[in-house]
Amino acid sequence: MRKHHSFNFMSSFFSNKVVAITGGTEGIGKALVDILIKEGAKVATCARNHDKIYKLQMQYSNVLLHAVVCDISKEQDCRRFIDSTIETFGGIDILINNAGVSMHALVNDLDVDVIRKVMDINFYGSVYCTKFALHSLLERKGIIVGVSSIAGYRGLPGRSGYSASKFALQGWLESLKTELLEKQVHVMWVCPGFTTSNIRNAALNEEGKAQGASPMDEDDMMSAAECAEHIANAIEKKKRTLVLTFTGKRTVFMQKFFPALADKFAYKFFFKDGKLVK
């Protein structure tokens, strides 16, 4: 678990670093904002919901928190978020591409537009923010983080668009990492496994609307706060990748060495009597 430096911010890796994080009003994003502010970072975040942004600003009215309303599926919104962050703090040291949306529908039942929506947020949102922040990150020899998923290693049934977006994100970040290998900008991605957050409640159904309830048992999952601590530690240690939870690690291992068996396990986990139940 993370050691907090509440009495001496100067000893913290994040002290005075400018950290821009998308989707910082709930779930893992909010938990990361909480940790980063405690550790003395200068935090900028964005989210779509005006009320949630306002609530976050009220919670941290005693610190300079740059929080803006932004739809990261829109290129100009991302430009505004990144440019205003650089204007406020002078640059960006760490960019955490965290904002994302999931989906829950079989390919046979869904409107293709659902996949487009998920790609626009999860993949293109990360591309836009990274591209606009890259000049500053190169200047400061910064860190780029993608919050991915087990679905970026293994295609999950009922989540085809989500898996596609995370495979795309990891492939894109790996390409970028290689391009920047000698530029001293660190690129990494983290896969939380199944973590308690609002992502499944907000997951898009076959019509592209929020499903409103999670099909998973949230009680057995790692908390967003614990997950954020692991992510903060991985950033500090500049890990290449981080896969969280035993189930997550097992899934990645099975997929790598026994993919046909992983197909059967995934089917058994998500389906019952031929119906998608998770």
XYZ file of N, CA and C in Angstrom:
834
model
N 0.840 -1.199 0.000
C 0.000 0.000 0.000
C 0.875 1.250 0.000
N 0.306 2.347 -0.480
C 1.064 3.573 -0.634
C 1.385 4.227 0.706
N 2.624 4.696 0.833
C 3.010 5.430 2.041
C 2.718 6.893 1.795
N 1.853 7.477 2.602
C 1.521 8.890 2.436
C 2.577 9.773 3.094
N 2.913 10.868 2.432
C 3.907 11.807 2.950
C 3.183 13.069 3.415
N 2.229 12.927 4.312
C 1.392 14.053 4.676
C 2.148 15.166 5.397
N 3.296 14.826 6.044
C 4.001 15.855 6.807
C 5.129 16.491 6.000
N 5.525 15.839 4.926
C 6.657 16.376 4.175
C 6.434 16.170 2.682
N 5.766 17.119 2.076
C 5.469 16.988 0.658
C 6.740 16.935 -0.189
N 7.834 17.534 0.312
C 9.053 17.576 -0.481
C 9.597 16.178 -0.755
N 9.243 15.211 0.085
C 9.756 13.855 -0.114
C 8.855 13.048 -1.057
N 7.767 13.644 -1.477
C 6.838 12.926 -2.344
C 7.238 13.066 -3.811
N 7.169 11.967 -4.528
C 7.458 11.970 -5.960
C 6.545 12.958 -6.693
N 5.308 13.077 -6.232
C 4.318 13.904 -6.929
C 4.324 15.368 -6.499
N 5.113 15.700 -5.477
C 5.111 17.066 -4.959
C 5.434 18.087 -6.046
N 4.523 19.061 -6.210
C 4.661 20.157 -7.190
C 4.649 19.719 -8.651
N 4.408 18.437 -8.912
C 4.271 18.007 -10.307
C 2.863 18.327 -10.795
N 2.768 18.750 -12.035
C 1.456 19.035 -12.626
C 0.916 17.740 -13.216
N -0.222 17.299 -12.687
C -0.840 16.051 -13.159
C -2.203 16.365 -13.754
N -2.357 16.056 -15.036
C -3.650 16.222 -15.704
C -4.295 14.848 -15.807
N -5.512 14.734 -15.301
C -6.206 13.442 -15.304
C -7.622 13.616 -15.823
N -7.981 12.834 -16.819
C -9.338 12.918 -17.368
C -10.277 12.055 -16.532
N -11.523 12.490 -16.422
C -12.525 11.712 -15.683
C -12.222 11.627 -14.204
N -12.009 12.787 -13.559
C -11.567 12.783 -12.171
C -12.645 13.018 -11.125
N -13.921 12.858 -11.498
C -14.981 13.158 -10.520
C -15.554 11.912 -9.847
N -15.220 10.716 -10.339
C -15.732 9.504 -9.695
C -14.814 8.316 -9.972
N -15.060 7.241 -9.225
C -14.318 5.992 -9.436
C -12.816 6.138 -9.236
N -12.059 5.467 -10.091
C -10.602 5.452 -9.987
C -10.042 6.860 -10.179
N -10.628 7.624 -11.100
C -10.171 8.993 -11.366
C -10.251 9.868 -10.133
N -11.380 9.814 -9.439
C -11.576 10.607 -8.216
C -10.594 10.144 -7.129
N -10.420 8.831 -6.997
C -9.488 8.291 -5.999
C -8.059 8.743 -6.290
N -7.696 8.840 -7.574
C -6.365 9.332 -7.945
C -6.218 10.815 -7.620
N -7.262 11.595 -7.895
C -7.248 13.029 -7.557
C -7.011 13.199 -6.053
N -7.719 12.407 -5.244
C -7.570 12.474 -3.779
C -6.124 12.213 -3.346
N -5.523 11.165 -3.892
C -4.145 10.802 -3.543
C -3.174 11.892 -3.999
N -3.325 12.342 -5.237
C -2.375 13.298 -5.818
C -2.390 14.631 -5.085
N -3.584 15.092 -4.716
C -3.676 16.356 -3.976
C -3.023 16.202 -2.598
N -3.277 15.066 -1.940
C -2.649 14.795 -0.629
C -1.130 14.811 -0.731
N -0.629 14.341 -1.865
C 0.826 14.225 -2.024
C 1.462 15.483 -2.614
N 0.685 16.550 -2.711
C 1.252 17.843 -3.088
C 1.343 18.117 -4.574
N 0.636 17.334 -5.380
C 0.642 17.580 -6.830
C -0.273 18.755 -7.174
N -0.001 19.362 -8.318
C -0.891 20.390 -8.867
C -1.797 19.660 -9.859
N -3.066 19.550 -9.514
C -3.961 18.663 -10.256
C -4.913 19.428 -11.168
N -5.035 18.916 -12.388
C -6.040 19.402 -13.335
C -6.887 18.208 -13.729
N -8.199 18.383 -13.761
C -9.058 17.272 -14.175
C -10.259 17.784 -14.957
N -10.936 16.864 -15.595
C -12.113 17.225 -16.379
C -13.124 16.086 -16.334
N -14.372 16.424 -16.566
C -15.452 15.435 -16.641
C -16.620 16.090 -17.363
N -17.578 15.265 -17.777
C -18.722 15.801 -18.536
C -19.775 16.457 -17.657
N -19.901 15.971 -16.410
C -20.989 16.422 -15.553
C -20.622 17.676 -14.756
N -21.329 18.769 -15.026
C -21.046 20.060 -14.400
C -21.187 19.994 -12.874
N -22.250 19.327 -12.387
C -22.499 19.236 -10.946
C -21.384 18.488 -10.216
N -20.878 17.429 -10.844
C -19.803 16.645 -10.220
C -18.490 17.440 -10.188
N -18.254 18.228 -11.226
C -17.069 19.097 -11.252
C -17.171 20.135 -10.136
N -18.350 20.728 -9.991
C -18.586 21.744 -8.961
C -18.375 21.152 -7.553
N -18.902 19.948 -7.347
C -18.770 19.255 -6.056
C -17.292 19.009 -5.715
N -16.523 18.612 -6.729
C -15.092 18.369 -6.542
C -14.365 19.669 -6.188
N -14.734 20.754 -6.877
C -14.128 22.058 -6.591
C -14.437 22.514 -5.162
N -15.669 22.248 -4.723
C -16.052 22.613 -3.353
C -15.264 21.792 -2.326
N -15.059 20.507 -2.616
C -14.304 19.640 -1.709
C -12.866 20.134 -1.542
N -12.301 20.664 -2.653
C -10.906 21.107 -2.624
C -10.784 22.614 -2.835
N -11.666 23.353 -2.195
C -11.659 24.820 -2.350
C -10.412 25.456 -1.728
N -9.694 24.673 -0.882
C -8.489 25.212 -0.220
C -7.213 25.018 -1.048
N -7.308 24.316 -2.182
C -6.126 24.129 -3.035
C -6.455 24.591 -4.459
N -5.393 24.843 -5.243
C -5.622 25.228 -6.632
C -5.856 23.962 -7.458
N -7.119 23.651 -7.628
C -7.513 22.513 -8.465
C -8.119 23.074 -9.738
N -7.521 22.718 -10.869
C -8.058 23.173 -12.154
C -9.042 22.106 -12.652
N -10.329 22.388 -12.572
C -11.346 21.402 -12.952
C -12.292 22.019 -13.979
N -12.417 21.355 -15.116
C -13.255 21.912 -16.186
C -14.245 20.876 -16.719
N -15.370 21.376 -17.214
C -16.355 20.512 -17.879
C -15.840 20.243 -19.288
N -15.813 18.975 -19.658
C -15.209 18.606 -20.939
C -15.741 17.251 -21.392
N -16.072 17.147 -22.648
C -16.457 15.871 -23.258
C -15.262 15.406 -24.074
N -14.531 14.407 -23.571
C -13.264 14.050 -24.227
C -13.444 13.346 -25.582
N -14.679 13.055 -25.939
C -14.886 12.509 -27.283
C -14.809 13.629 -28.327
N -14.754 14.881 -27.848
C -14.687 16.043 -28.745
C -13.281 16.629 -28.726
N -12.683 16.684 -29.900
C -11.292 17.135 -30.023
C -11.076 18.530 -29.433
N -11.988 19.461 -29.715
C -11.809 20.840 -29.239
C -11.934 20.946 -27.715
N -12.788 20.109 -27.114
C -12.901 20.074 -25.649
C -11.575 19.631 -25.031
N -10.949 18.619 -25.642
C -9.659 18.121 -25.152
C -8.586 19.196 -25.291
N -8.597 19.895 -26.416
C -7.632 20.978 -26.624
C -7.800 22.051 -25.532
N -9.062 22.395 -25.243
C -9.354 23.424 -24.242
C -8.869 22.975 -22.852
N -9.112 21.701 -22.522
C -8.678 21.173 -21.223
C -7.156 21.222 -21.082
N -6.455 20.726 -22.090
C -4.986 20.674 -22.024
C -4.389 22.082 -22.064
N -4.859 22.924 -22.998
C -4.310 24.290 -23.107
C -4.542 25.095 -21.833
N -5.739 24.957 -21.238
C -6.043 25.718 -20.011
C -5.228 25.203 -18.825
N -4.912 23.900 -18.829
C -4.056 23.328 -17.778
C -2.641 23.908 -17.879
N -2.116 23.948 -19.098
C -0.765 24.496 -19.318
C -0.743 25.988 -18.968
N -1.821 26.685 -19.311
C -1.943 28.119 -18.991
C -1.971 28.339 -17.467
N -2.691 27.462 -16.764
C -2.839 27.592 -15.308
C -1.555 27.242 -14.563
N -0.911 26.138 -14.957
C 0.224 25.622 -14.184
C 1.581 25.751 -14.876
N 1.585 26.163 -16.134
C 2.855 26.348 -16.841
C 3.337 25.159 -17.643
N 2.676 24.027 -17.496
C 3.072 22.826 -18.236
C 2.391 21.602 -17.655
N 2.734 20.424 -18.182
C 2.184 19.160 -17.676
C 3.327 18.166 -17.498
N 3.415 17.590 -16.286
C 4.436 16.577 -16.001
C 3.911 15.156 -16.207
N 2.652 14.942 -15.831
C 2.053 13.602 -15.931
C 0.651 13.738 -16.505
N 0.375 12.965 -17.536
C -0.972 12.912 -18.109
C -1.545 11.525 -17.851
N -2.694 11.470 -17.180
C -3.357 10.184 -16.929
C -4.658 10.151 -17.721
N -4.663 9.361 -18.783
C -5.864 9.188 -19.608
C -6.759 8.153 -18.936
N -7.666 8.641 -18.105
C -8.478 7.753 -17.271
C -9.936 7.673 -17.714
N -10.475 8.756 -18.256
C -11.912 8.792 -18.582
C -12.272 7.667 -19.549
N -13.388 7.015 -19.268
C -13.807 5.926 -20.148
C -15.249 5.549 -19.924
N -15.787 4.851 -20.904
C -17.154 4.345 -20.802
C -17.139 2.882 -21.237
N -17.988 2.066 -20.632
C -18.058 0.666 -21.031
C -19.354 0.430 -21.826
N -19.609 -0.804 -22.147
C -20.841 -1.155 -22.868
C -21.238 -2.566 -22.467
N -22.493 -2.901 -22.695
C -22.969 -4.232 -22.320
C -24.067 -4.633 -23.292
N -23.675 -5.282 -24.359
C -24.637 -5.727 -25.387
C -23.935 -6.692 -26.334
N -24.676 -7.676 -26.813
C -24.127 -8.607 -27.800
C -24.057 -7.914 -29.161
N -23.055 -8.282 -29.953
C -22.869 -7.675 -31.282
C -24.133 -7.816 -32.119
N -24.777 -8.959 -32.013
C -25.987 -9.222 -32.805
C -27.130 -8.260 -32.470
N -27.120 -7.725 -31.248
C -28.233 -6.886 -30.787
C -27.956 -5.387 -30.853
N -26.693 -5.022 -30.928
C -26.395 -3.600 -30.738
C -26.468 -2.756 -32.005
N -26.655 -1.473 -31.780
C -26.543 -0.468 -32.828
C -25.047 -0.176 -32.968
N -24.506 -0.214 -34.175
C -23.067 -0.031 -34.396
C -22.572 1.301 -33.811
N -23.471 2.259 -33.726
C -23.119 3.567 -33.177
C -22.616 3.476 -31.727
N -23.044 2.423 -31.005
C -22.586 2.202 -29.629
C -21.070 2.005 -29.625
N -20.573 1.200 -30.566
C -19.132 0.951 -30.670
C -18.405 2.251 -31.004
N -18.989 3.031 -31.918
C -18.387 4.316 -32.296
C -18.265 5.243 -31.078
N -19.331 5.302 -30.273
C -19.338 6.162 -29.070
C -18.229 5.752 -28.096
N -18.125 4.439 -27.871
C -17.119 3.917 -26.941
C -15.706 4.220 -27.453
N -15.481 4.035 -28.748
C -14.169 4.327 -29.346
C -13.839 5.813 -29.242
N -14.837 6.663 -29.470
C -14.624 8.117 -29.421
C -14.144 8.564 -28.047
N -14.716 7.971 -27.005
C -14.348 8.361 -25.632
C -13.054 7.670 -25.204
N -13.042 6.344 -25.269
C -11.939 5.572 -24.691
C -10.650 5.663 -25.491
N -10.765 5.662 -26.814
C -9.560 5.694 -27.643
C -9.235 7.111 -28.110
N -10.158 7.717 -28.849
C -9.847 9.031 -29.420
C -9.667 10.100 -28.340
N -10.400 10.003 -27.238
C -10.223 10.950 -26.137
C -8.791 10.929 -25.620
N -8.231 9.725 -25.499
C -6.834 9.578 -25.049
C -5.857 10.104 -26.097
N -6.167 9.837 -27.365
C -5.312 10.318 -28.466
C -5.281 11.849 -28.465
N -6.468 12.479 -28.392
C -6.543 13.945 -28.426
C -5.739 14.555 -27.278
N -6.015 14.099 -26.057
C -5.358 14.696 -24.876
C -3.848 14.502 -24.926
N -3.421 13.306 -25.327
C -1.982 13.023 -25.399
C -1.308 13.887 -26.455
N -1.936 13.978 -27.609
C -1.371 14.773 -28.721
C -1.219 16.238 -28.318
N -2.252 16.814 -27.678
C -2.194 18.228 -27.299
C -1.207 18.478 -26.156
N -0.989 17.476 -25.304
C -0.079 17.644 -24.154
C 1.362 17.261 -24.479
N 1.580 16.649 -25.631
C 2.871 16.020 -25.926
C 4.041 17.007 -25.925
N 3.829 18.196 -26.478
C 4.918 19.183 -26.533
C 5.422 19.485 -25.119
N 4.490 19.714 -24.190
C 4.847 20.020 -22.810
C 5.481 18.812 -22.116
N 4.927 17.624 -22.370
C 5.466 16.396 -21.770
C 6.890 16.121 -22.257
N 7.172 16.430 -23.526
C 8.529 16.271 -24.066
C 9.492 17.257 -23.407
N 9.025 18.486 -23.253
C 9.822 19.540 -22.597
C 10.195 19.154 -21.172
N 9.227 18.547 -20.464
C 9.411 18.241 -19.040
C 9.837 16.795 -18.784
N 10.069 16.046 -19.871
C 10.432 14.622 -19.741
C 9.426 13.913 -18.821
N 8.160 14.029 -19.210
C 7.056 13.596 -18.366
C 6.648 12.141 -18.513
N 5.453 11.855 -18.015
C 4.915 10.491 -18.005
C 3.513 10.504 -18.607
N 3.254 9.556 -19.495
C 1.926 9.387 -20.100
C 1.371 8.058 -19.619
N 0.170 8.100 -19.039
C -0.455 6.889 -18.495
C -1.793 6.649 -19.195
N -2.025 5.421 -19.598
C -3.333 5.040 -20.117
C -3.986 4.089 -19.129
N -5.209 4.404 -18.712
C -5.937 3.454 -17.860
C -6.684 2.519 -18.805
N -6.174 1.314 -18.899
C -6.739 0.333 -19.823
C -7.589 -0.661 -19.045
N -7.526 -1.927 -19.412
C -8.394 -2.941 -18.817
C -7.893 -4.318 -19.213
N -8.361 -5.318 -18.486
C -8.138 -6.705 -18.902
C -8.703 -6.896 -20.308
N -9.741 -6.112 -20.627
C -10.367 -6.163 -21.963
C -9.423 -5.673 -23.055
N -8.264 -5.119 -22.664
C -7.236 -4.750 -23.638
C -6.284 -5.900 -23.938
N -6.418 -6.981 -23.181
C -5.622 -8.202 -23.415
C -6.479 -9.340 -23.936
N -7.763 -9.311 -23.571
C -8.655 -10.435 -23.862
C -10.019 -9.874 -24.260
N -10.482 -10.201 -25.453
C -11.803 -9.750 -25.889
C -12.889 -10.330 -25.004
N -13.723 -9.471 -24.421
C -14.758 -9.937 -23.494
C -16.139 -9.899 -24.140
N -16.905 -10.979 -24.018
C -18.244 -11.015 -24.628
C -19.168 -9.968 -24.013
N -19.997 -9.382 -24.858
C -20.911 -8.340 -24.398
C -20.234 -6.987 -24.269
N -18.916 -6.979 -24.513
C -18.143 -5.745 -24.380
C -17.203 -5.580 -25.574
N -17.711 -5.915 -26.751
C -16.865 -5.910 -27.957
C -16.275 -4.532 -28.245
N -17.090 -3.488 -28.146
C -16.607 -2.125 -28.409
C -15.610 -1.675 -27.356
N -15.872 -2.059 -26.113
C -14.975 -1.707 -25.004
C -13.625 -2.404 -25.192
N -13.664 -3.703 -25.492
C -12.422 -4.447 -25.740
C -11.660 -3.837 -26.920
N -12.378 -3.516 -27.988
C -11.739 -2.915 -29.164
C -11.038 -1.611 -28.791
N -11.695 -0.787 -27.973
C -11.122 0.512 -27.596
C -9.865 0.342 -26.746
N -9.855 -0.683 -25.891
C -8.704 -0.897 -25.014
C -7.543 -1.577 -25.757
N -7.854 -2.474 -26.689
C -6.808 -3.040 -27.553
C -6.169 -1.909 -28.359
N -7.000 -1.021 -28.898
C -6.515 0.113 -29.689
C -5.639 1.025 -28.837
N -6.101 1.319 -27.626
C -5.354 2.202 -26.726
C -3.976 1.623 -26.411
N -3.928 0.337 -26.060
C -2.648 -0.285 -25.705
C -1.703 -0.349 -26.902
N -2.229 -0.662 -28.061
C -1.397 -0.709 -29.268
C -0.844 0.663 -29.609
N -1.698 1.682 -29.472
C -1.293 3.054 -29.781
C -0.237 3.536 -28.783
N -0.453 3.254 -27.505
C 0.516 3.666 -26.477
C 1.850 2.942 -26.641
N 1.788 1.670 -27.063
C 3.029 0.917 -27.281
C 3.827 1.519 -28.449
N 3.118 1.911 -29.502
C 3.775 2.579 -30.639
C 4.417 3.884 -30.178
N 3.645 4.676 -29.415
C 4.133 5.963 -28.912
C 5.332 5.764 -27.985
N 5.243 4.766 -27.120
C 6.341 4.452 -26.180
C 7.639 4.212 -26.956
N 7.533 3.454 -28.042
C 8.712 3.123 -28.850
C 9.253 4.368 -29.550
N 8.351 5.209 -30.045
C 8.770 6.460 -30.694
C 9.528 7.366 -29.730
N 9.131 7.337 -28.449
C 9.690 8.263 -27.461
C 10.799 7.650 -26.609
N 11.247 6.455 -27.003
C 12.192 5.690 -26.184
C 13.433 6.486 -25.784
N 13.943 7.310 -26.685
C 15.170 8.060 -26.371
C 14.877 9.525 -26.039
N 13.599 9.847 -25.857
C 13.207 11.240 -25.544
C 12.965 11.425 -24.046
N 13.134 10.375 -23.280
C 12.965 10.398 -21.811
C 11.541 10.749 -21.366
N 10.573 10.410 -22.213
C 9.162 10.485 -21.810
C 8.709 9.051 -21.574
N 8.199 8.783 -20.380
C 7.808 7.416 -20.040
C 6.333 7.194 -20.398
N 6.052 6.116 -21.118
C 4.674 5.775 -21.504
C 4.314 4.429 -20.875
N 3.159 4.357 -20.229
C 2.755 3.123 -19.532
C 1.240 2.978 -19.562
N 0.755 1.766 -19.317
C -0.687 1.563 -19.198
C -0.962 0.634 -18.027
N -2.099 0.875 -17.398
C -2.478 0.117 -16.207
C -3.846 -0.520 -16.418
N -3.986 -1.734 -15.927
C -5.229 -2.485 -16.110
C -5.796 -2.844 -14.743
N -6.828 -2.114 -14.317
C -7.354 -2.316 -12.969
C -8.011 -3.671 -12.699
N -8.299 -4.470 -13.700
C -9.081 -5.691 -13.424
C -10.500 -5.250 -13.079
N -11.258 -6.069 -12.383
C -12.603 -5.655 -11.980
C -12.517 -4.841 -10.694
N -12.801 -3.563 -10.789
C -12.710 -2.630 -9.665
C -14.061 -1.973 -9.457
N -14.426 -1.730 -8.214
C -15.713 -1.087 -7.958
C -15.677 0.351 -8.457
N -16.569 0.666 -9.370
C -16.695 2.039 -9.877
C -18.041 2.135 -10.569
N -18.329 3.305 -11.078
C -19.612 3.541 -11.740
C -19.604 3.073 -13.195
N -18.454 2.543 -13.665
C -18.309 2.282 -15.102
C -19.336 1.278 -15.625
N -19.697 0.283 -14.796
C -20.675 -0.696 -15.287
C -22.093 -0.136 -15.239
N -22.391 0.713 -14.237
C -23.726 1.347 -14.191
C -23.919 2.286 -15.377
N -22.819 2.950 -15.772
C -22.893 3.919 -16.873
C -22.637 3.256 -18.230
N -22.394 1.924 -18.229
C -22.117 1.210 -19.480
C -23.293 1.356 -20.453
N -22.955 1.489 -21.726
C -23.998 1.683 -22.743
C -24.644 0.357 -23.110
N -25.970 0.350 -23.197
C -26.678 -0.855 -23.639
C -26.735 -0.885 -25.165
N -27.505 -1.815 -25.715
C -27.528 -1.986 -27.176
C -28.010 -0.741 -27.928
N -28.744 0.142 -27.227
C -29.227 1.375 -27.870
C -28.318 2.568 -27.594
N -27.243 2.342 -26.835
C -26.313 3.422 -26.546
C -26.702 4.259 -25.347
N -27.646 3.726 -24.506
C -28.053 4.444 -23.285
C -27.440 3.750 -22.063
N -27.233 4.506 -20.967
C -26.653 3.931 -19.750
C -27.553 2.825 -19.225
N -26.953 1.640 -18.922
C -27.777 0.499 -18.504
C -28.329 0.666 -17.088
N -27.656 1.502 -16.264
C -28.221 1.864 -14.954
C -27.956 0.906 -13.815
N -27.557 -0.324 -14.100
C -27.253 -1.287 -13.032
C -26.121 -2.181 -13.489
N -25.275 -2.583 -12.542
C -24.145 -3.436 -12.882
C -24.577 -4.899 -12.930
N -24.169 -5.633 -13.992
C -24.477 -7.066 -14.041
C -23.494 -7.897 -13.213
N -22.475 -7.243 -12.654
C -21.432 -7.946 -11.902
C -21.684 -7.808 -10.403
N -21.088 -8.731 -9.632
C -21.132 -8.626 -8.176
C -20.005 -7.686 -7.741
N -20.365 -6.460 -7.366
C -19.368 -5.426 -7.051
C -18.709 -5.658 -5.680
N -19.317 -6.467 -4.819
C -18.823 -6.625 -3.449
C -17.441 -7.273 -3.364
N -17.145 -8.158 -4.322
C -15.872 -8.878 -4.269
C -14.741 -8.138 -4.985
N -15.006 -6.946 -5.462
C -14.014 -6.248 -6.281
C -13.098 -5.356 -5.452
N -11.924 -5.087 -6.004
C -10.992 -4.152 -5.369
C -11.616 -2.761 -5.363
N -11.434 -2.020 -4.276
C -12.007 -0.674 -4.200
C -11.235 0.272 -5.116
N -11.900 1.347 -5.547
C -11.266 2.351 -6.405
C -10.078 2.991 -5.680
N -10.215 3.195 -4.363
C -9.140 3.820 -3.577
C -7.882 2.950 -3.570
N -8.076 1.647 -3.354
C -6.927 0.725 -3.349
C -6.288 0.655 -4.728
N -7.136 0.601 -5.739
C -6.678 0.557 -7.123
C -5.828 1.797 -7.449
N -6.303 2.969 -7.015
C -5.589 4.228 -7.269
C -4.222 4.240 -6.589
N -4.134 3.640 -5.399
C -2.842 3.563 -4.700
C -1.837 2.739 -5.501
N -2.309 1.621 -6.038
C -1.435 0.774 -6.878
C -0.984 1.535 -8.125
N -1.905 2.279 -8.722
C -1.579 3.033 -9.939
C -0.553 4.127 -9.623
N -0.762 4.853 -8.516
C 0.181 5.907 -8.109
C 1.576 5.324 -7.877
N 1.634 4.162 -7.236
C 2.927 3.491 -7.014
C 3.590 3.096 -8.330
N 2.785 2.589 -9.270
C 3.319 2.162 -10.576
C 3.868 3.354 -11.355
N 3.177 4.512 -11.231
C 3.649 5.728 -11.909
C 4.990 6.156 -11.307
N 5.055 6.154 -9.976
C 6.289 6.558 -9.295
C 7.451 5.653 -9.678
N 7.170 4.357 -9.821
C 8.238 3.391 -10.166
C 8.468 3.313 -11.679
N 7.666 4.063 -12.430
C 7.749 4.070 -13.903
C 7.699 2.653 -14.470
N 6.708 1.904 -14.023
C 6.518 0.552 -14.564
C 6.056 0.653 -16.024
N 6.267 -0.422 -16.766
C 5.802 -0.433 -18.154
C 4.296 -0.689 -18.184
N 3.894 -1.707 -17.444
C 2.472 -2.049 -17.360
C 2.150 -2.473 -15.925
N 0.882 -2.392 -15.595
C 0.403 -2.867 -14.293
C -0.917 -3.589 -14.529
N -0.965 -4.850 -14.114
C -2.223 -5.612 -14.173
C -2.619 -5.928 -12.742
N -3.798 -5.469 -12.359
C -4.242 -5.632 -10.969
C -5.214 -6.796 -10.803
N -5.292 -7.285 -9.605
C -6.144 -8.374 -9.097
C -5.680 -9.750 -9.607
N -5.908 -10.744 -8.801
C -5.526 -12.117 -9.149
C -6.255 -12.556 -10.423
N -7.552 -12.244 -10.495
C -8.343 -12.613 -11.686
C -7.757 -11.965 -12.935
N -7.364 -10.711 -12.805
C -6.766 -9.988 -13.934
C -5.479 -10.631 -14.407
N -4.596 -10.916 -13.450
C -3.291 -11.535 -13.787
C -3.488 -12.921 -14.410
N -4.424 -13.693 -13.846
C -4.705 -15.036 -14.363
C -5.248 -14.963 -15.790
N -6.135 -13.986 -16.034
C -6.724 -13.822 -17.370
C -5.650 -13.526 -18.411
N -4.736 -12.603 -18.086
C -3.657 -12.239 -19.015
C -2.741 -13.446 -19.257
N -2.431 -14.201 -18.199
C -1.579 -15.393 -18.318
C -2.246 -16.440 -19.219
N -3.530 -16.723 -18.936
C -4.279 -17.724 -19.717
C -4.345 -17.315 -21.188
N -4.609 -16.032 -21.422
C -4.743 -15.535 -22.786
C -3.442 -15.695 -23.570
N -2.330 -15.496 -22.867
C -1.022 -15.572 -23.533
C -0.620 -17.007 -23.867
N -0.858 -17.905 -22.927
C -0.349 -19.264 -23.095
C -1.398 -20.302 -23.495
N -2.669 -20.061 -23.133
C -3.735 -21.031 -23.434
C -4.971 -20.305 -23.991
N -4.835 -19.621 -25.141
C -5.947 -18.787 -25.631
C -7.250 -19.533 -25.899
N -7.167 -20.759 -26.416
C -8.398 -21.516 -26.713
C -9.143 -21.875 -25.418
N -8.375 -22.176 -24.387
C -8.957 -22.477 -23.084
C -9.566 -21.207 -22.488
N -8.881 -20.077 -22.704
C -9.378 -18.782 -22.218
C -10.733 -18.444 -22.854
N -10.921 -18.823 -24.129
C -12.218 -18.621 -24.802
C -13.330 -19.323 -24.017
N -13.067 -20.573 -23.663
C -14.066 -21.383 -22.959
C -14.348 -20.841 -21.562
N -13.273 -20.452 -20.870
C -13.438 -19.882 -19.525
C -14.252 -18.591 -19.565
N -13.951 -17.745 -20.548
C -14.662 -16.468 -20.677
C -16.140 -16.716 -20.971
N -16.419 -17.678 -21.839
C -17.815 -17.996 -22.159
C -18.554 -18.479 -20.905
N -17.892 -19.376 -20.172
C -18.497 -19.952 -18.967
C -18.750 -18.879 -17.897
N -17.853 -17.907 -17.823
C -17.959 -16.851 -16.814
C -19.100 -15.882 -17.135
N -19.244 -15.523 -18.412
C -20.188 -14.465 -18.796
C -21.569 -14.978 -19.228
N -21.651 -16.255 -19.587
C -22.923 -16.802 -20.096
C -23.507 -17.856 -19.161
N -24.837 -17.947 -19.172
C -25.529 -19.035 -18.472
C -26.703 -19.440 -19.356
N -26.786 -20.730 -19.668
C -27.843 -21.264 -20.538
C -27.938 -20.472 -21.843
N -26.765 -20.144 -22.388
C -26.711 -19.445 -23.694
C -27.053 -17.962 -23.631
N -27.281 -17.439 -22.442
C -27.619 -16.005 -22.292
C -26.498 -15.268 -21.578
N -26.223 -14.044 -22.046
C -25.225 -13.185 -21.404
C -25.770 -12.722 -20.045
N -25.113 -13.154 -18.970
C -25.648 -12.816 -17.627
C -24.730 -11.871 -16.845
N -23.519 -11.624 -17.377
C -22.605 -10.705 -16.683
C -22.070 -9.670 -17.658
